[in-house]
PDB file of N, CA and C in Angstrom:
ATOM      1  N   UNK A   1      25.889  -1.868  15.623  1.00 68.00           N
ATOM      2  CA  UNK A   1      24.895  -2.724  16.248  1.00 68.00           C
ATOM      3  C   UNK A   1      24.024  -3.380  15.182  1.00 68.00           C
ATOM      4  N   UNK A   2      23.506  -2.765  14.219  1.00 70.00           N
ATOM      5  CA  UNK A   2      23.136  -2.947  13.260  1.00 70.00           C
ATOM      6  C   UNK A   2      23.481  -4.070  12.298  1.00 70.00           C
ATOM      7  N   UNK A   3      24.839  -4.141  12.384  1.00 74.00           N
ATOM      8  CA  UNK A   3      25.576  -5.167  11.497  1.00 74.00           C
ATOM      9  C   UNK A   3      25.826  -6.572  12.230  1.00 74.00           C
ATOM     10  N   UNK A   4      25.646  -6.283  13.422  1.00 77.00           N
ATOM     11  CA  UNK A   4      25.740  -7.418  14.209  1.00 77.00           C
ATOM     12  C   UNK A   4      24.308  -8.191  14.417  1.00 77.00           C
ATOM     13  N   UNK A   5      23.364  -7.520  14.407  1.00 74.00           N
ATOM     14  CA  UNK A   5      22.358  -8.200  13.943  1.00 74.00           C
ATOM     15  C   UNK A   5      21.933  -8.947  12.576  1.00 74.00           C
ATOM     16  N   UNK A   6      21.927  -8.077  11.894  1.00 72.00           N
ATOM     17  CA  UNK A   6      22.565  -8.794  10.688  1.00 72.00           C
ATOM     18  C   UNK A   6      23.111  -9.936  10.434  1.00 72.00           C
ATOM     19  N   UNK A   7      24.370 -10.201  11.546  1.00 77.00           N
ATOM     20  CA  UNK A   7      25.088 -10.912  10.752  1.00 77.00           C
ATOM     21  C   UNK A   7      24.551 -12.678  11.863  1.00 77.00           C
ATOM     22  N   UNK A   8      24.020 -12.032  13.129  1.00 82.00           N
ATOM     23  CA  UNK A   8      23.666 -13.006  14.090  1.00 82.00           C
ATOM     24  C   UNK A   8      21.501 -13.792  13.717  1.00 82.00           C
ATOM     25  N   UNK A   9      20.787 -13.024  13.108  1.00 76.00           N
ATOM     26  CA  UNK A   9      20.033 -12.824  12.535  1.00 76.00           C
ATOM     27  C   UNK A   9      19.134 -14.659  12.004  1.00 76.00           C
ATOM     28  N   UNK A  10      20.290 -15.058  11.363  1.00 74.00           N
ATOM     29  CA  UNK A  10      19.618 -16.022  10.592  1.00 74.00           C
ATOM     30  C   UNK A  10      19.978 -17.534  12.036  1.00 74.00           C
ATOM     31  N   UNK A  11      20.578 -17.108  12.367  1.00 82.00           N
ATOM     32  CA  UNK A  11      21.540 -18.259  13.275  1.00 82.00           C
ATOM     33  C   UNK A  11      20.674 -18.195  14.512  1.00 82.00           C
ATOM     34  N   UNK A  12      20.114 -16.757  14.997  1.00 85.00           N
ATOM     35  CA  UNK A  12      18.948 -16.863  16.161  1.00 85.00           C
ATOM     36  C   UNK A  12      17.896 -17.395  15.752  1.00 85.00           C
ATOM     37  N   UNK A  13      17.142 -17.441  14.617  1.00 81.00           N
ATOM     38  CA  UNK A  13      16.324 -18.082  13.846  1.00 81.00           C
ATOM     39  C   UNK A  13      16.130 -19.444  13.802  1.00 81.00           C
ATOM     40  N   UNK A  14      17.222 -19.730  13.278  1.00 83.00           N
ATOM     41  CA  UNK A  14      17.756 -21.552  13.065  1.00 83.00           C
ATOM     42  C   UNK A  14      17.981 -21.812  14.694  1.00 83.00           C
ATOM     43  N   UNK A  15      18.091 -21.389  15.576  1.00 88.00           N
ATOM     44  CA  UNK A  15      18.517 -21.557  17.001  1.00 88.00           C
ATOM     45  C   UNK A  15      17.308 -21.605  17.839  1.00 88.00           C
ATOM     46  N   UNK A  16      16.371 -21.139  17.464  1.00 88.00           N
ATOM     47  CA  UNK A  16      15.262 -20.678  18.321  1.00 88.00           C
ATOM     48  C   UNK A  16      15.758 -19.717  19.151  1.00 88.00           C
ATOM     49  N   UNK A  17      15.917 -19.243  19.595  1.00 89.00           N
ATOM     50  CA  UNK A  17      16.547 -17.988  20.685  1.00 89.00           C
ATOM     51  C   UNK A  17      15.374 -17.516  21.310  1.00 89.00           C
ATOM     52  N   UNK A  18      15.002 -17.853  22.614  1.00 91.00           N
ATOM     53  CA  UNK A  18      14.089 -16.892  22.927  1.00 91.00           C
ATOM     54  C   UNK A  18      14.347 -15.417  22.668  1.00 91.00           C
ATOM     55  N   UNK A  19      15.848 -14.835  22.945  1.00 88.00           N
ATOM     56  CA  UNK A  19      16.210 -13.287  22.833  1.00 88.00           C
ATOM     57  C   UNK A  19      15.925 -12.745  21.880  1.00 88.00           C
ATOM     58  N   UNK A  20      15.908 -13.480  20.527  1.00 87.00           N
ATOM     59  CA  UNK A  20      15.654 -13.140  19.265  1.00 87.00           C
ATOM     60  C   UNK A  20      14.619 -12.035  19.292  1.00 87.00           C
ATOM     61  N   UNK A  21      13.248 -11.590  19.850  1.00 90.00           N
ATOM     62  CA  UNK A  21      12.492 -10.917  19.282  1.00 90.00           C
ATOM     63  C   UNK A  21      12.996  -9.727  20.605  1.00 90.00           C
ATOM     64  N   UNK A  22      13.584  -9.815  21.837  1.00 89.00           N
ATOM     65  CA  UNK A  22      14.216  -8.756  22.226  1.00 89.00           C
ATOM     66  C   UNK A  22      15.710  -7.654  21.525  1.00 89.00           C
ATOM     67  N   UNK A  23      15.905  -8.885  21.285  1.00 87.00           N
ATOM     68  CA  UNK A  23      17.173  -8.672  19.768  1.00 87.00           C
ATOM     69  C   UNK A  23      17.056  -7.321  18.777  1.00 87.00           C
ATOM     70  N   UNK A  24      15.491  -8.125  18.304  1.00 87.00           N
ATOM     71  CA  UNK A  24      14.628  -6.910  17.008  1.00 87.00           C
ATOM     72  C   UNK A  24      13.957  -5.716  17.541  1.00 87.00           C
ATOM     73  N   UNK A  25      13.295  -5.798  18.799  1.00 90.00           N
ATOM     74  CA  UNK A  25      12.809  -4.742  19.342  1.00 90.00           C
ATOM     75  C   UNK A  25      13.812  -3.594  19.809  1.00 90.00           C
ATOM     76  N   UNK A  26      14.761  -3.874  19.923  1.00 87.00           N
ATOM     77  CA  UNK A  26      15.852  -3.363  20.472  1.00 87.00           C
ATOM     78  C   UNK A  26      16.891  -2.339  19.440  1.00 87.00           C
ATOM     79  N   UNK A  27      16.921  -3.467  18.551  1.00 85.00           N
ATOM     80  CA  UNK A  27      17.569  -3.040  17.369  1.00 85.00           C
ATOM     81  C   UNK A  27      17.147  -2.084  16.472  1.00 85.00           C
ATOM     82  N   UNK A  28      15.611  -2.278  15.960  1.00 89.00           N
ATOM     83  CA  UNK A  28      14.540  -1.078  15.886  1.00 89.00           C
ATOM     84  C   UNK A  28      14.688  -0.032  16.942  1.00 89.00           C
ATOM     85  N   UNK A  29      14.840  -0.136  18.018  1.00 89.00           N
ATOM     86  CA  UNK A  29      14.730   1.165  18.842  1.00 89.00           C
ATOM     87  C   UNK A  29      16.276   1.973  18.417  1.00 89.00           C
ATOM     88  N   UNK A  30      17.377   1.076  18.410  1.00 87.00           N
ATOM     89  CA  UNK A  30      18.360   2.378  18.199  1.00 87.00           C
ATOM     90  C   UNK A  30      18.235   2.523  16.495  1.00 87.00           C
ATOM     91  N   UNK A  31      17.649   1.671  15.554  1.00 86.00           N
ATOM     92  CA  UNK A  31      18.056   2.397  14.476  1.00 86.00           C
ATOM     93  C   UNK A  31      17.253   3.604  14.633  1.00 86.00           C
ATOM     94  N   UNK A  32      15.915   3.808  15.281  1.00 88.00           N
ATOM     95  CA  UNK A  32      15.139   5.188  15.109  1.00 88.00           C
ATOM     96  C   UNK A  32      15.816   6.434  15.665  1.00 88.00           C
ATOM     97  N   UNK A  33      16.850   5.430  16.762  1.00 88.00           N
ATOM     98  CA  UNK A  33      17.701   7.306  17.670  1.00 88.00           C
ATOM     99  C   UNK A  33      18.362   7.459  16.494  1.00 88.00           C
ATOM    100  N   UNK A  34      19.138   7.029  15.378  1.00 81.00           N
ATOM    101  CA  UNK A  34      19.674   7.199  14.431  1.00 81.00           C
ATOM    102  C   UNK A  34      19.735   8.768  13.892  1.00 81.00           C
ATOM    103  N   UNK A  35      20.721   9.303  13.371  1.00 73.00           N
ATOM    104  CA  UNK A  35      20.111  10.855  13.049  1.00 73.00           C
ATOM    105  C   UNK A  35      19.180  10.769  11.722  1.00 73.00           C
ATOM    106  N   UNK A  36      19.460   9.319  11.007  1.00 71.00           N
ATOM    107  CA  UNK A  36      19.355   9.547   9.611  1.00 71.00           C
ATOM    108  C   UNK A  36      19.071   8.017   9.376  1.00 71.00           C
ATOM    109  N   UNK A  37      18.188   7.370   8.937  1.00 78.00           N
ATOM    110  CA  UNK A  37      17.673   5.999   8.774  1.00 78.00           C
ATOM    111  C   UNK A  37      19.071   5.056   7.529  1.00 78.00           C
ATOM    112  N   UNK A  38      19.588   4.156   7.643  1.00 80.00           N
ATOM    113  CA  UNK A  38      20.558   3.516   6.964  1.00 80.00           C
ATOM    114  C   UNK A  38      20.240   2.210   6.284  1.00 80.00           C
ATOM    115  N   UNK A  39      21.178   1.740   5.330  1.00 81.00           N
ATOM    116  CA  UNK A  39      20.389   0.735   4.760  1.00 81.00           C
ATOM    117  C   UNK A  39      20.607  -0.541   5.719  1.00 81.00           C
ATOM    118  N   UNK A  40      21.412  -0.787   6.769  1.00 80.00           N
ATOM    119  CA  UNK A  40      21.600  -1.772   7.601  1.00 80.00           C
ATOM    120  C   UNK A  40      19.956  -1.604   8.255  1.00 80.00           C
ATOM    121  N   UNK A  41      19.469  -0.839   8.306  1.00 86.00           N
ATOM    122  CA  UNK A  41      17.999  -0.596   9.482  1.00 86.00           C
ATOM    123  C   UNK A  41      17.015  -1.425   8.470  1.00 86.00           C
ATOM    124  N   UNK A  42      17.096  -2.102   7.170  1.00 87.00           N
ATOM    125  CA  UNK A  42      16.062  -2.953   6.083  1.00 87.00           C
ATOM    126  C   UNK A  42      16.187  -4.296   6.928  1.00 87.00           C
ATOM    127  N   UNK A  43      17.319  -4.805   7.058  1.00 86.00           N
ATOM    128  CA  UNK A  43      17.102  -5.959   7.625  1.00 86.00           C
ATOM    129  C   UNK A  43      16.461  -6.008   9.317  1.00 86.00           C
ATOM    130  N   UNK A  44      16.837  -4.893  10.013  1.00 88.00           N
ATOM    131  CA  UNK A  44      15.821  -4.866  11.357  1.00 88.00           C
ATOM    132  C   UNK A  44      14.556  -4.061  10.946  1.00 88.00           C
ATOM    133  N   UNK A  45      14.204  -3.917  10.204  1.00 92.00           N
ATOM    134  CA  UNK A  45      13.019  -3.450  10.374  1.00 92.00           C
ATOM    135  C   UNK A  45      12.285  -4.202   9.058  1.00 92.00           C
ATOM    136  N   UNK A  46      12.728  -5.422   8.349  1.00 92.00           N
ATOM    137  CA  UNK A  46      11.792  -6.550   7.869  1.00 92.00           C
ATOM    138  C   UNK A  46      11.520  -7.446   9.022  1.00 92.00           C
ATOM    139  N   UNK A  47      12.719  -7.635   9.733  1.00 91.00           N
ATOM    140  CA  UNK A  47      12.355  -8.761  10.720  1.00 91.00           C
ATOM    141  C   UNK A  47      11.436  -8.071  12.125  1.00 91.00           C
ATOM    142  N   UNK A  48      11.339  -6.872  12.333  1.00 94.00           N
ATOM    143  CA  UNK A  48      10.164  -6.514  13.175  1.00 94.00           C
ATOM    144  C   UNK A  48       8.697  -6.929  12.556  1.00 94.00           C
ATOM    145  N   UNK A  49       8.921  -6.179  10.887  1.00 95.00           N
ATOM    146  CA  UNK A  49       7.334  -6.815  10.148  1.00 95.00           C
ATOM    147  C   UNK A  49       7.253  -8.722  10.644  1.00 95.00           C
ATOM    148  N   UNK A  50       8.139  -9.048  10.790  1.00 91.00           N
ATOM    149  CA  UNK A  50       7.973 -10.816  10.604  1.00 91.00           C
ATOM    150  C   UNK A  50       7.338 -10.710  12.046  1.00 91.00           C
ATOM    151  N   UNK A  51       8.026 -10.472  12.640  1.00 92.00           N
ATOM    152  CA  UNK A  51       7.379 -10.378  14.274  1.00 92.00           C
ATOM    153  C   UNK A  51       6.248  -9.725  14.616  1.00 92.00           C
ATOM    154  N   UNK A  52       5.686  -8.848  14.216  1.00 94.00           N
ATOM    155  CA  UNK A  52       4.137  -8.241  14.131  1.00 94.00           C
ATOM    156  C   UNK A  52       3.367  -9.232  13.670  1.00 94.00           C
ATOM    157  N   UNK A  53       3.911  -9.978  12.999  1.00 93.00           N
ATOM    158  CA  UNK A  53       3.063 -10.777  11.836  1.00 93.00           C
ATOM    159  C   UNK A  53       2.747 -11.854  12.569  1.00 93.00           C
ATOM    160  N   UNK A  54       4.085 -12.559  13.204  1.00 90.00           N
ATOM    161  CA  UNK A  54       4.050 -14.167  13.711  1.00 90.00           C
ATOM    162  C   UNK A  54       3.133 -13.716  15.399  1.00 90.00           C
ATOM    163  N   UNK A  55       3.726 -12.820  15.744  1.00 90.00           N
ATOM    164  CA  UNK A  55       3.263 -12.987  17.302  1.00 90.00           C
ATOM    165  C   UNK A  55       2.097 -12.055  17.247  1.00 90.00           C
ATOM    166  N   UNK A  56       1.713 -10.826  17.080  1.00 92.00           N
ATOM    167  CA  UNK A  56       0.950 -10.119  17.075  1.00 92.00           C
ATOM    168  C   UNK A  56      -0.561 -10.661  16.276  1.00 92.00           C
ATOM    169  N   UNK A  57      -0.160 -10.499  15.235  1.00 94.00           N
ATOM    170  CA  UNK A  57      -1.413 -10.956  13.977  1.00 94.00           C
ATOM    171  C   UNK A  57      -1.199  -9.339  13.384  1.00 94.00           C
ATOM    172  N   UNK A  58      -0.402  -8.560  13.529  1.00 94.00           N
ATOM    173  CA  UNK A  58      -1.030  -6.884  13.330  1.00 94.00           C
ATOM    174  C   UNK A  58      -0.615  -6.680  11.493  1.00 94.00           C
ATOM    175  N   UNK A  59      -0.844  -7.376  10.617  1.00 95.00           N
ATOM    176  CA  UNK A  59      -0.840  -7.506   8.899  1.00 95.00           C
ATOM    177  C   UNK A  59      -0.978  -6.055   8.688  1.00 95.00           C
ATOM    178  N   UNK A  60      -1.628  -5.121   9.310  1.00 95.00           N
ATOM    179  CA  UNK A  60      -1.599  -3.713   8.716  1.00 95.00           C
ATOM    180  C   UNK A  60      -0.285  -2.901   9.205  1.00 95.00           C
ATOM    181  N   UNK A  61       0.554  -3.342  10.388  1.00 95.00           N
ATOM    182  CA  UNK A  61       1.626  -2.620  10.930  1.00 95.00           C
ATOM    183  C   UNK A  61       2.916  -3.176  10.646  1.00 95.00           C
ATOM    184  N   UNK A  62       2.357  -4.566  10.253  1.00 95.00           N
ATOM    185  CA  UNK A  62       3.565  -4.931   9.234  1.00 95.00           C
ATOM    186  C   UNK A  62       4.223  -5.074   8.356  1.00 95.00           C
ATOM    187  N   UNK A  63       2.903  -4.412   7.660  1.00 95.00           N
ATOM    188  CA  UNK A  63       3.049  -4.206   5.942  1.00 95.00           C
ATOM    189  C   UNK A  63       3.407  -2.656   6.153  1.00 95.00           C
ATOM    190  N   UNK A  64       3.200  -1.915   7.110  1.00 96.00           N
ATOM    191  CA  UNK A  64       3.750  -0.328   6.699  1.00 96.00           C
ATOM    192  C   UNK A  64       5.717  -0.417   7.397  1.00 96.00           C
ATOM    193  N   UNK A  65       5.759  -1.437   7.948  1.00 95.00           N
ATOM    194  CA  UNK A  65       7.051  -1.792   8.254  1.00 95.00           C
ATOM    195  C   UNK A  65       8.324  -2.509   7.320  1.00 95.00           C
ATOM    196  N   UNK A  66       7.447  -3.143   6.505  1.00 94.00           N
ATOM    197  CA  UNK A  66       7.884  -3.667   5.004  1.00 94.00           C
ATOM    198  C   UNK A  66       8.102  -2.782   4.151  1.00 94.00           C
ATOM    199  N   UNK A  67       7.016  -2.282   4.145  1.00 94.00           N
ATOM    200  CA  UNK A  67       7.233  -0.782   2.899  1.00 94.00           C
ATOM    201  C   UNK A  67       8.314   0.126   2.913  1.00 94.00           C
ATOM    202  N   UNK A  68       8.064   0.445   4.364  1.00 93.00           N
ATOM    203  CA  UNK A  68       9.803   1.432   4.763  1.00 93.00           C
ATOM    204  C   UNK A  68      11.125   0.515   4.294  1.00 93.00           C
ATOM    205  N   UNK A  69      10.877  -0.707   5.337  1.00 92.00           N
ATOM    206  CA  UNK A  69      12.265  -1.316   4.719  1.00 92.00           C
ATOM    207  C   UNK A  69      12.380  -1.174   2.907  1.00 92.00           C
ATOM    208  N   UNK A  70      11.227  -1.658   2.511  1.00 91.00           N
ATOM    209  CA  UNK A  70      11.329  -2.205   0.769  1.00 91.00           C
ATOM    210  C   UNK A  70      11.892  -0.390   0.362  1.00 91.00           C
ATOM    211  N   UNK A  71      11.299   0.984   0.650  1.00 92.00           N
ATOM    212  CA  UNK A  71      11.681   1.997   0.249  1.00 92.00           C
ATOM    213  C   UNK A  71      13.090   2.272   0.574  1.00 92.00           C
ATOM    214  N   UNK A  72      13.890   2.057   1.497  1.00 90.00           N
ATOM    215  CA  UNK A  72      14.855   2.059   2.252  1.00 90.00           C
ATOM    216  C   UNK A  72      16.046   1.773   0.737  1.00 90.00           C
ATOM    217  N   UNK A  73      14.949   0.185   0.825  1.00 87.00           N
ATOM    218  CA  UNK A  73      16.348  -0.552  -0.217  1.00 87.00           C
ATOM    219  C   UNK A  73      16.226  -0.065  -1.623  1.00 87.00           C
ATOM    220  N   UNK A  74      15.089   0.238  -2.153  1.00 86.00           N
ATOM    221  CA  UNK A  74      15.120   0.666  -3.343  1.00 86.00           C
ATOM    222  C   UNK A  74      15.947   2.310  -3.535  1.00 86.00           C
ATOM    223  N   UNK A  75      15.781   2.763  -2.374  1.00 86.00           N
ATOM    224  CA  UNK A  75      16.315   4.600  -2.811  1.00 86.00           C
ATOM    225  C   UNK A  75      17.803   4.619  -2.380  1.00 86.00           C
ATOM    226  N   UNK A  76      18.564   3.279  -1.746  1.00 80.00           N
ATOM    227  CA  UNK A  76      20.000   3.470  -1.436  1.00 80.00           C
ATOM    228  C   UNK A  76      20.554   3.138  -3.331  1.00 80.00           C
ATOM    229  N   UNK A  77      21.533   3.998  -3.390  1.00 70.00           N
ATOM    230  CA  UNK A  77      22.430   3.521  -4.574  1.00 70.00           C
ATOM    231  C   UNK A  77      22.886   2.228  -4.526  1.00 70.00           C
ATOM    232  N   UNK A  78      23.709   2.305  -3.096  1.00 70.00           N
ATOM    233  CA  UNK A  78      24.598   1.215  -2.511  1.00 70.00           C
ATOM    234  C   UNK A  78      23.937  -0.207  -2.109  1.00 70.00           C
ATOM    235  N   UNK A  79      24.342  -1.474  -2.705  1.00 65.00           N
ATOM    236  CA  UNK A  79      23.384  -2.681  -2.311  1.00 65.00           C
ATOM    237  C   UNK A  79      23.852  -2.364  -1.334  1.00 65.00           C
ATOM    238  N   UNK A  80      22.916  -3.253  -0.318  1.00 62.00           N
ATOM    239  CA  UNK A  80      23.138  -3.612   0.711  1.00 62.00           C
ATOM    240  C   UNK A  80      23.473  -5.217   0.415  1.00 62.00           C
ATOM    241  N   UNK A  81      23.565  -5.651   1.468  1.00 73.00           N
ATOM    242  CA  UNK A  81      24.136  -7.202   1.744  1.00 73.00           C
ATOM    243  C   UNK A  81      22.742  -8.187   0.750  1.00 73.00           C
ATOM    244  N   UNK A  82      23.389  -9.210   0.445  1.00 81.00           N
ATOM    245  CA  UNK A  82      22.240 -10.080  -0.198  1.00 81.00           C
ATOM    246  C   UNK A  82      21.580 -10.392   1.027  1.00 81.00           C
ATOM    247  N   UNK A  83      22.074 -10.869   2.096  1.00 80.00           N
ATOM    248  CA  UNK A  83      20.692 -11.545   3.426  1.00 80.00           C
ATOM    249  C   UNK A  83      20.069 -10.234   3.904  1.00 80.00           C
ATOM    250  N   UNK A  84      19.791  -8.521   3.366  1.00 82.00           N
ATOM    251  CA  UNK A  84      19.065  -7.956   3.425  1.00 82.00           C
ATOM    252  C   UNK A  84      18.065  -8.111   2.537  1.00 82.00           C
ATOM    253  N   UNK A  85      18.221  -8.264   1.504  1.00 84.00           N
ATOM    254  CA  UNK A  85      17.108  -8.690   0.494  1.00 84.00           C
ATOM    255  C   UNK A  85      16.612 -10.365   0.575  1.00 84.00           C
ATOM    256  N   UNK A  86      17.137 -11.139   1.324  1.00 84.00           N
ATOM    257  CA  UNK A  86      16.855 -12.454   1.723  1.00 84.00           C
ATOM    258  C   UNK A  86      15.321 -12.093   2.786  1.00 84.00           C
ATOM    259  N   UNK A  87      15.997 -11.332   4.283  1.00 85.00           N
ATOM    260  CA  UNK A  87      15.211 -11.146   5.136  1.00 85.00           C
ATOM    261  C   UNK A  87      13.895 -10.465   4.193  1.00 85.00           C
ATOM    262  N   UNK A  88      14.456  -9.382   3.531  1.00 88.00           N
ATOM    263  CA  UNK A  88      12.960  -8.682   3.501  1.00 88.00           C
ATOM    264  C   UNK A  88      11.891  -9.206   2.550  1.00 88.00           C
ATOM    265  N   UNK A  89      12.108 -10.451   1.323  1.00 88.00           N
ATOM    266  CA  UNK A  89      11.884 -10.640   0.406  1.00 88.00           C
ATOM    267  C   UNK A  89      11.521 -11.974   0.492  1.00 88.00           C
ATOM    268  N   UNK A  90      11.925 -12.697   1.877  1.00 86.00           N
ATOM    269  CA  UNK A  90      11.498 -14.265   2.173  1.00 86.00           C
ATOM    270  C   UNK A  90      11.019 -14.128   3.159  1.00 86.00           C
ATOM    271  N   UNK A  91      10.873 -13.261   4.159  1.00 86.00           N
ATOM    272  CA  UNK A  91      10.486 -13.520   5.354  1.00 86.00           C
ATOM    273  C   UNK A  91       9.294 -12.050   5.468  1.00 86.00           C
ATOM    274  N   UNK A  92       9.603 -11.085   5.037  1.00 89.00           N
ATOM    275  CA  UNK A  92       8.834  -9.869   5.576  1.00 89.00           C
ATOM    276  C   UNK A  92       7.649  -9.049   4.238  1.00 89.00           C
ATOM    277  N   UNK A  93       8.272  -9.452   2.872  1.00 90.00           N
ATOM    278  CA  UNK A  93       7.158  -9.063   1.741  1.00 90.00           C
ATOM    279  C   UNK A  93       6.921 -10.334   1.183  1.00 90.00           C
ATOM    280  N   UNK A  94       6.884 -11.408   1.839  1.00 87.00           N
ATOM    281  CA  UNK A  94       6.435 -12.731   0.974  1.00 87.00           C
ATOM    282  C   UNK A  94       4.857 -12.763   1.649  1.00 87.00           C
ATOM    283  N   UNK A  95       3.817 -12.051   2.744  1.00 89.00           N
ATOM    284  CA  UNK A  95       3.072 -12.334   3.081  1.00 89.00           C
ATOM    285  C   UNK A  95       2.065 -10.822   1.805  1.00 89.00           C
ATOM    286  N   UNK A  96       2.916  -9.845   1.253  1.00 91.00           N
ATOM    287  CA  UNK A  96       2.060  -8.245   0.628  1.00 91.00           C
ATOM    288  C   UNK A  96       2.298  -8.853  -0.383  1.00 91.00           C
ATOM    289  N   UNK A  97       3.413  -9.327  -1.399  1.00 88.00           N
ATOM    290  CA  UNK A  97       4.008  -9.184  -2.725  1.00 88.00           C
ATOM    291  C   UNK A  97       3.431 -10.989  -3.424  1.00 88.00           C
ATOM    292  N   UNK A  98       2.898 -11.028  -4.495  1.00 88.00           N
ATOM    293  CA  UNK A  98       3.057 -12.618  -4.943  1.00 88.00           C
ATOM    294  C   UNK A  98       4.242 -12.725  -5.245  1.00 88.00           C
ATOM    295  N   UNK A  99       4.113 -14.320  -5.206  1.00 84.00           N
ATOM    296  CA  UNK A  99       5.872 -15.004  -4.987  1.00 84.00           C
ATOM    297  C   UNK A  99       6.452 -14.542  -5.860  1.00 84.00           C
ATOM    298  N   UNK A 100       5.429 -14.516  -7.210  1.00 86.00           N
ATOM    299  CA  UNK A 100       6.232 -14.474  -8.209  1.00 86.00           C
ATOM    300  C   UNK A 100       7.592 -13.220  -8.369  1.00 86.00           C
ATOM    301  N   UNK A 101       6.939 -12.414  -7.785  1.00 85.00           N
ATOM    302  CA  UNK A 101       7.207 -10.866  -7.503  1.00 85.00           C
ATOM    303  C   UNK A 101       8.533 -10.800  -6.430  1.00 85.00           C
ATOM    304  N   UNK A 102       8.265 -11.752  -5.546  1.00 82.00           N
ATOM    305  CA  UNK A 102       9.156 -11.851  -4.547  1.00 82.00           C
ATOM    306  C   UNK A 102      10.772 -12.524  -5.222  1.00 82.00           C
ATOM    307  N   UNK A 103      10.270 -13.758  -5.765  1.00 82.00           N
ATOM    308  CA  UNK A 103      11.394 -15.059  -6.213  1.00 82.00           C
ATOM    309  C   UNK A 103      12.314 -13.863  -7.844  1.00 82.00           C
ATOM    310  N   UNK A 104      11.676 -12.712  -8.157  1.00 84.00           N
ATOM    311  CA  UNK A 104      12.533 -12.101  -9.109  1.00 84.00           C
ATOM    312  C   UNK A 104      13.554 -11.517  -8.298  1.00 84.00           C
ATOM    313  N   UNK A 105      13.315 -10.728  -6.967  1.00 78.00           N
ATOM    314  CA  UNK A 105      13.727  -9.900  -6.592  1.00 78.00           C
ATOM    315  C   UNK A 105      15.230 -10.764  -5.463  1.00 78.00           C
ATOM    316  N   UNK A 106      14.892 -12.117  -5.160  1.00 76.00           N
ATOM    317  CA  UNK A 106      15.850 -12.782  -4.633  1.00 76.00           C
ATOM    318  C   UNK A 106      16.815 -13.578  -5.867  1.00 76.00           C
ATOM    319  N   UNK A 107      16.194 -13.857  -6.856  1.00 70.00           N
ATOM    320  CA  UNK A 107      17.368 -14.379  -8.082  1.00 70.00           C
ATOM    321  C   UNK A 107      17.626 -13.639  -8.904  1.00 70.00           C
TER     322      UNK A 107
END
């Protein structure tokens, strides 16, 4: 499920999708039944921070939602996909991190 968000992600975006933020809420809910948090759960759980951020205003619940993802990706060995570090690094720590900080971590 995970990967399918992922991979549908940028295209609900560019689409407008109203479903889109049922999409993320959703997607967050099963990565948490999860037994064990994965690195596919960085890209749904940057794009929940984006959504706290855009619809909510909640900057303190979205930055502890960033952090997990950003810890997520730093403690896997294994990259994950480049549009995981796209989502979390253009869209979900570009509002905590200066750019400068951000634009190393995407090139």
């Amino acid at each position: 499920i995970l990967k399918i968000l992922d991979a549908v992600t940028l295209a609900a975006i560019y689409l407008q999708s109203p479903y889109f933020p049922n999409m993320v809420c959703e997607s967050v809910s099963y990565a948490l039944k999860q037994e064990y948090v994965s690195v596919e759960s960085v890209s749904t759980f940057s794009l929940y921070c984006h959504l706290l951020i855009w619809f909510k205003e909640d900057y303190t619940e979205g930055r502890k939602w960033a952090m997990r993802a950003k810890r997520i990706l730093e403690s896997n060995k294994h990259s994950p996909s480049i549009r995981s570090h796209i989502i979390l690094y253009g869209m979900a720590l570009t509002w905590f991190l200066p750019l400068k900080e951000s634009a190393q971590h995407l090139f």
